[in-house]
Each structure stands twice: as C-alpha cells, then as structure tokens.
Amino acid sequence: KKVSLNIDRSEPKNCEERLVVKNLNCVDREGVKILNNVSFTAHSGEILGIAGVSGSGQKEICEAIAGLRRLESGSILCKGERIDGKTPKQIIQKGVSMSFIPEDRLGMGLVPSMSITDNMMLKNYTEGKGPFVDRKRARSEAEKVVGELEVVTPGTETPVRRLSGGNVQKILVGREIAAAPAILMTAYPVRGLDINSSYTIYNLLNEQKQKGVSVIFVGEDLDVLMALSDRILVLSGGKISGIVDARTTTKDEIGLLMVKSQRNEVTE
C-alpha cells in the first residue's frame, strides 16, 4: 500500500550563494564525457535534490566538487574560493568546510576492519601536534554519534563491518556532520536501509538545512526527492535538463526531464 512520507520540510531562510558551479565538464578513463557543461548554484539553508536515470552523472558531480574526480574544464566556487582542480586536502587547507557521504559506504566512506573510533579519526588524524593520534577525542566523538543516532553496537571499538547497513550509514553520516560542514553532499544515503533508519537520515539532513548548511541530496526515489528537497536539479545524459521547484513540480515533469536528451537524440 502507499506509504505517506510525512517529511517535515521547513522553508529556506537566509539563503545565500554557497556553491557556484559553472560549465563543468568531465570525462571518464575511457575518454567518454560524463558531465557536459554543467552549471548550477546551491544556496545555504536549502536542500538541492539531484535526480536522473542511473548513470546520468549524479555521483560524478559530487565527486568533482569534492575533489575526487579530475575535471576537463569549468569552475567551482565556494564562498568565493575557487576549489576546482584541488584535492580534498587542498580544499580543507583553503578553509572550505565540506563533507561528502559517498554511495559506497564501506568501500569509500569507511574502513570496514577499523573500529568506530578509528573511523571517526579519518578526517582529522593529521591535526595532532605530536607523533601520536588523539584517540581520546575520537572516542568521545564516536560515543556522541552512537548515543545521538541510537547506533546499535556493542561498543565504539567494534569494527564497522560487524554493524548492520543502517548503523554503518549512521556512523558515516554522524562523522561527516560532526565536521560542521558549510556544504554537505550525500549520494543515495538511504539505499538499502529500513524505514526507521531512512527517517533518521532525512531528519539529520533537515537539521543541517535549518543550521544554514547547503545540502546536496542525490536520490533515486522521486517521492522522497519531492518531499525533502527545496529545488530539484534533473540530469539527463550528463547534462542539466532542468531545475524545478520541488513544492510545485510533479513526477511526470521530472520523469520527462530525466529522459529529455535521450528523447531528443532519438527524434533527431
């Protein structure tokens, strides 16, 4: 039967330009263009959803912004600072606070064999003043995430590979949010999760939005995108086919935009 989402979406407040992407072009290892002249602006205090048929460039946009994918051309500005062509470490050194929750939780986001505490240190272990890492601080952050997000685990020294998918995702999201980011990007954050874990993630994203964070949400469920996002950017074949108001759009409109370039190519 149809499930009513009842996601509590607040109105954006004090929106300012936080991320400006202009004419972004990117190719894969085989030379195939995967992002074609992509331009958009993300604002503080809003959730920008990204929709598209699988493989249309959703994941690649996030990786390009985060400095994980090499660009062919284009510019990325965050609060006036150019971050295109920079590595994640260089982006942090420029004072840009950015968090990315990737689609691959255990392959890219976390280290399965390491404990929750050690995984919490992955973003800040280089900040220590001496030759030893500060596990006390990491343990405190891990305990805070476990408590606030109700992670089911025997303890913070448990390897993350022993946790369920929902608890793994809570650890990943909690770690990235703990960094107090100005921009939070997340790709398919509720894929494979139960409904309760999914709502936990939705509420966390809404809380970040209310704190003035610019949230970029890549999703595959159109109902969730329309209920959670403020605007939805639609990709088709690596191109932006439209940006719509999530409050007034319909699934028919988004669906047509998702296949726009393919349909035009067939017609031509």
Short mmCIF file of C-alpha atoms in Angstrom, two decimals:
data_model
loop_
_atom_site.label_atom_id
_atom_site.label_comp_id
_atom_site.label_asym_id
_atom_site.label_seq_id
_atom_site.Cartn_x
_atom_site.Cartn_y
_atom_site.Cartn_z
CA LYS A 1 0.00 0.00 0.00
CA LYS A 2 1.03 3.61 -0.46
CA VAL A 3 3.15 4.94 2.40
CA SER A 4 2.74 8.57 3.48
CA LEU A 5 6.23 10.05 3.93
CA ASN A 6 5.29 12.97 6.21
CA ILE A 7 8.76 14.52 5.94
CA ASP A 8 8.84 17.80 7.85
CA ARG A 9 10.24 20.24 5.29
CA SER A 10 10.93 23.74 6.55
CA GLU A 11 11.08 26.85 4.39
CA PRO A 12 14.59 28.01 3.40
CA LYS A 13 15.81 31.02 5.42
CA ASN A 14 18.65 33.50 4.84
CA CYS A 15 19.59 31.84 1.58
CA GLU A 16 22.91 32.97 0.16
CA GLU A 17 25.02 31.62 -2.67
CA ARG A 18 27.20 28.94 -1.10
CA LEU A 19 28.39 26.91 -4.11
CA VAL A 20 28.58 28.11 -7.72
CA VAL A 21 29.39 25.56 -10.43
CA LYS A 22 29.99 26.87 -13.94
CA ASN A 23 30.46 24.96 -17.21
CA LEU A 24 31.70 21.78 -15.58
CA ASN A 25 33.00 19.16 -18.00
CA CYS A 26 34.36 15.78 -17.01
CA VAL A 27 35.39 12.60 -18.84
CA ASP A 28 35.96 9.06 -17.59
CA ARG A 29 39.09 6.97 -18.01
CA GLU A 30 37.99 5.88 -21.48
CA GLY A 31 37.53 9.47 -22.64
CA VAL A 32 33.72 9.37 -22.59
CA LYS A 33 32.14 12.64 -21.43
CA ILE A 34 30.16 12.06 -18.26
CA LEU A 35 29.45 15.71 -17.32
CA ASN A 36 28.61 18.10 -20.12
CA ASN A 37 28.66 21.84 -19.43
CA VAL A 38 27.01 21.56 -16.01
CA SER A 39 26.18 24.86 -14.26
CA PHE A 40 24.13 25.46 -11.10
CA THR A 41 24.09 27.31 -7.78
CA ALA A 42 23.47 25.80 -4.34
CA HIS A 43 22.34 28.08 -1.51
CA SER A 44 22.81 27.99 2.22
CA GLY A 45 19.80 26.76 4.17
CA GLU A 46 18.33 24.68 1.36
CA ILE A 47 18.33 21.09 0.15
CA LEU A 48 19.12 20.79 -3.54
CA GLY A 49 18.00 17.41 -4.82
CA ILE A 50 19.62 15.78 -7.84
CA ALA A 51 17.52 13.38 -9.93
CA GLY A 52 18.24 11.37 -13.03
CA VAL A 53 18.29 7.94 -14.59
CA SER A 54 21.10 5.86 -13.07
CA GLY A 55 24.43 6.74 -14.65
CA SER A 56 23.45 10.24 -15.75
CA GLY A 57 26.28 11.91 -13.80
CA GLN A 58 24.77 12.35 -10.34
CA LYS A 59 27.61 10.70 -8.45
CA GLU A 60 30.24 12.33 -10.68
CA ILE A 61 29.00 15.84 -9.82
CA CYS A 62 29.54 15.20 -6.11
CA GLU A 63 32.96 13.62 -6.69
CA ALA A 64 34.05 16.52 -8.91
CA ILE A 65 33.03 19.10 -6.29
CA ALA A 66 34.73 17.12 -3.51
CA GLY A 67 38.00 16.97 -5.46
CA LEU A 68 37.82 13.22 -6.09
CA ARG A 69 37.44 13.41 -9.87
CA ARG A 70 39.63 15.19 -12.41
CA LEU A 71 37.94 17.97 -14.39
CA GLU A 72 38.34 18.67 -18.09
CA SER A 73 37.17 22.28 -17.71
CA GLY A 74 34.89 24.51 -15.65
CA SER A 75 34.99 26.31 -12.31
CA ILE A 76 33.72 25.58 -8.79
CA LEU A 77 33.45 28.41 -6.27
CA CYS A 78 32.63 28.01 -2.59
CA LYS A 79 32.16 31.30 -0.73
CA GLY A 80 34.23 33.00 -3.42
CA GLU A 81 37.11 30.49 -3.16
CA ARG A 82 37.92 28.50 -6.29
CA ILE A 83 38.23 24.82 -5.44
CA ASP A 84 38.19 23.27 -8.91
CA GLY A 85 41.25 21.15 -9.60
CA LYS A 86 42.04 20.89 -5.87
CA THR A 87 42.46 17.69 -3.89
CA PRO A 88 40.27 17.13 -0.80
CA LYS A 89 43.24 18.06 1.43
CA GLN A 90 43.89 21.26 -0.52
CA ILE A 91 40.19 22.18 -0.28
CA ILE A 92 40.35 21.81 3.51
CA GLN A 93 43.57 23.87 3.64
CA LYS A 94 41.76 26.70 1.81
CA GLY A 95 39.35 26.87 4.73
CA VAL A 96 36.40 25.30 2.90
CA SER A 97 34.37 23.07 5.21
CA MET A 98 32.82 20.36 3.05
CA SER A 99 31.53 16.86 3.78
CA PHE A 100 30.75 14.13 1.26
CA ILE A 101 28.79 10.97 2.09
CA PRO A 102 29.54 8.64 -0.84
CA GLU A 103 27.33 5.94 -2.29
CA ASP A 104 29.85 3.20 -1.38
CA ARG A 105 29.77 3.24 2.42
CA LEU A 106 32.30 0.53 3.22
CA GLY A 107 34.46 0.81 0.12
CA MET A 108 34.87 4.59 0.03
CA GLY A 109 33.37 6.14 3.16
CA LEU A 110 34.61 3.90 5.96
CA VAL A 111 37.29 1.25 6.59
CA PRO A 112 35.41 -1.99 7.45
CA SER A 113 38.17 -3.58 9.54
CA MET A 114 38.66 -0.49 11.71
CA SER A 115 36.63 0.35 14.80
CA ILE A 116 34.02 3.11 15.01
CA THR A 117 36.52 5.23 16.96
CA ASP A 118 39.27 4.82 14.37
CA ASN A 119 36.86 5.60 11.53
CA MET A 120 35.93 8.82 13.28
CA MET A 121 39.60 9.86 13.08
CA LEU A 122 39.89 9.51 9.30
CA LYS A 123 39.12 13.20 8.67
CA ASN A 124 41.23 14.77 11.40
CA TYR A 125 44.09 12.44 12.33
CA THR A 126 46.60 14.85 10.73
CA GLU A 127 45.58 17.68 13.08
CA GLY A 128 47.54 16.34 16.05
CA LYS A 129 50.56 18.29 17.27
CA GLY A 130 52.75 15.30 18.12
CA PRO A 131 53.59 11.96 16.52
CA PHE A 132 50.63 10.21 18.16
CA VAL A 133 46.96 10.44 17.17
CA ASP A 134 44.38 11.72 19.66
CA ARG A 135 42.14 8.69 20.19
CA LYS A 136 40.54 10.26 23.26
CA ARG A 137 38.89 12.95 21.17
CA ALA A 138 37.84 10.42 18.53
CA ARG A 139 36.37 8.10 21.16
CA SER A 140 34.36 10.98 22.60
CA GLU A 141 33.01 11.84 19.12
CA ALA A 142 32.19 8.18 18.46
CA GLU A 143 30.29 7.88 21.74
CA LYS A 144 28.37 11.05 20.92
CA VAL A 145 27.34 9.75 17.47
CA VAL A 146 26.38 6.34 18.89
CA GLY A 147 24.25 7.99 21.58
CA GLU A 148 22.56 10.69 19.50
CA LEU A 149 21.83 8.49 16.47
CA GLU A 150 20.96 5.38 18.53
CA VAL A 151 23.54 3.20 16.80
CA VAL A 152 23.14 -0.45 17.80
CA THR A 153 26.66 -1.65 18.64
CA PRO A 154 28.45 -3.47 21.49
CA GLY A 155 30.82 -0.51 21.81
CA THR A 156 32.82 2.12 19.97
CA GLU A 157 35.75 -0.30 19.49
CA THR A 158 33.61 -2.64 17.37
CA PRO A 159 34.74 -2.96 13.72
CA VAL A 160 32.17 -1.30 11.47
CA ARG A 161 31.93 -4.44 9.27
CA ARG A 162 30.03 -6.10 12.11
CA LEU A 163 27.28 -3.46 12.07
CA SER A 164 24.08 -3.54 10.03
CA GLY A 165 23.73 -1.33 6.95
CA GLY A 166 21.61 1.22 8.78
CA ASN A 167 24.07 1.54 11.66
CA VAL A 168 27.01 1.81 9.26
CA GLN A 169 25.26 4.68 7.49
CA LYS A 170 24.52 6.41 10.79
CA ILE A 171 28.23 6.28 11.69
CA LEU A 172 29.22 7.71 8.29
CA VAL A 173 26.61 10.49 8.37
CA GLY A 174 27.38 11.30 12.00
CA ARG A 175 31.11 11.62 11.30
CA GLU A 176 30.58 13.94 8.33
CA ILE A 177 28.09 16.13 10.19
CA ALA A 178 30.43 16.33 13.21
CA ALA A 179 32.83 18.26 10.96
CA ALA A 180 30.32 21.17 10.94
CA PRO A 181 30.34 21.50 7.13
CA ALA A 182 29.20 24.50 5.12
CA ILE A 183 28.35 22.12 2.27
CA LEU A 184 27.04 18.59 2.83
CA MET A 185 26.81 16.29 -0.20
CA THR A 186 25.23 12.88 0.03
CA ALA A 187 24.70 10.23 -2.65
CA TYR A 188 21.91 7.69 -2.13
CA PRO A 189 22.15 7.88 1.68
CA VAL A 190 19.15 5.63 2.42
CA ARG A 191 19.72 2.92 -0.20
CA GLY A 192 19.08 -0.47 1.42
CA LEU A 193 18.01 0.99 4.76
CA ASP A 194 14.83 0.23 6.70
CA ILE A 195 12.18 2.94 7.02
CA ASN A 196 13.22 3.98 10.56
CA SER A 197 16.88 4.41 9.60
CA SER A 198 15.78 6.31 6.50
CA TYR A 199 13.77 8.79 8.56
CA THR A 200 16.74 9.28 10.86
CA ILE A 201 18.82 10.33 7.85
CA TYR A 202 16.05 12.60 6.49
CA ASN A 203 15.75 14.34 9.87
CA LEU A 204 19.53 14.82 10.09
CA LEU A 205 19.60 16.44 6.64
CA ASN A 206 16.72 18.73 7.60
CA GLU A 207 18.53 19.73 10.81
CA GLN A 208 21.62 20.65 8.80
CA LYS A 209 19.50 22.71 6.43
CA GLN A 210 17.99 24.64 9.36
CA LYS A 211 21.52 25.37 10.60
CA GLY A 212 22.32 27.11 7.31
CA VAL A 213 24.20 24.24 5.65
CA SER A 214 23.91 23.86 1.89
CA VAL A 215 22.75 20.26 1.40
CA ILE A 216 23.07 18.45 -1.94
CA PHE A 217 20.99 15.26 -1.93
CA VAL A 218 21.34 12.68 -4.70
CA GLY A 219 18.38 10.31 -4.59
CA GLU A 220 16.56 7.75 -6.69
CA ASP A 221 13.10 7.87 -5.05
CA LEU A 222 11.17 10.74 -6.66
CA ASP A 223 8.61 10.83 -3.83
CA VAL A 224 11.42 11.43 -1.30
CA LEU A 225 13.14 13.99 -3.53
CA MET A 226 9.90 15.96 -3.90
CA ALA A 227 9.10 15.79 -0.17
CA LEU A 228 12.59 16.56 1.15
CA SER A 229 14.17 18.96 -1.37
CA ASP A 230 13.54 22.65 -1.97
CA ARG A 231 14.73 22.52 -5.57
CA ILE A 232 15.48 19.53 -7.80
CA LEU A 233 18.20 19.55 -10.44
CA VAL A 234 17.48 16.97 -13.13
CA LEU A 235 20.30 15.34 -15.10
CA SER A 236 19.97 13.53 -18.40
CA GLY A 237 22.98 12.03 -20.11
CA GLY A 238 25.44 14.19 -18.18
CA LYS A 239 23.57 17.42 -18.97
CA ILE A 240 21.23 19.51 -16.85
CA SER A 241 17.80 19.22 -18.43
CA GLY A 242 16.07 21.43 -15.87
CA ILE A 243 15.90 22.76 -12.31
CA VAL A 244 12.40 22.68 -10.79
CA ASP A 245 10.68 23.79 -7.58
CA ALA A 246 10.17 20.63 -5.51
CA ARG A 247 7.00 22.04 -3.94
CA THR A 248 5.15 22.56 -7.21
CA THR A 249 6.62 20.02 -9.62
CA THR A 250 5.16 16.62 -10.49
CA LYS A 251 6.68 13.20 -11.06
CA ASP A 252 5.57 13.46 -14.70
CA GLU A 253 7.55 16.67 -15.18
CA ILE A 254 10.67 15.22 -13.54
CA GLY A 255 10.32 11.97 -15.49
CA LEU A 256 10.16 13.82 -18.82
CA LEU A 257 13.23 15.88 -17.90
CA MET A 258 15.13 12.71 -16.93
CA VAL A 259 14.83 11.36 -20.50
CA LYS A 260 14.90 14.70 -22.29
CA SER A 261 18.26 14.43 -24.11
CA GLN A 262 17.74 10.78 -24.97
CA ARG A 263 14.35 11.58 -26.48
CA ASN A 264 15.77 14.46 -28.49
CA GLU A 265 18.57 12.24 -29.84
CA VAL A 266 16.04 9.62 -30.97
CA THR A 267 13.92 12.31 -32.66
CA GLU A 268 16.94 13.75 -34.46
#
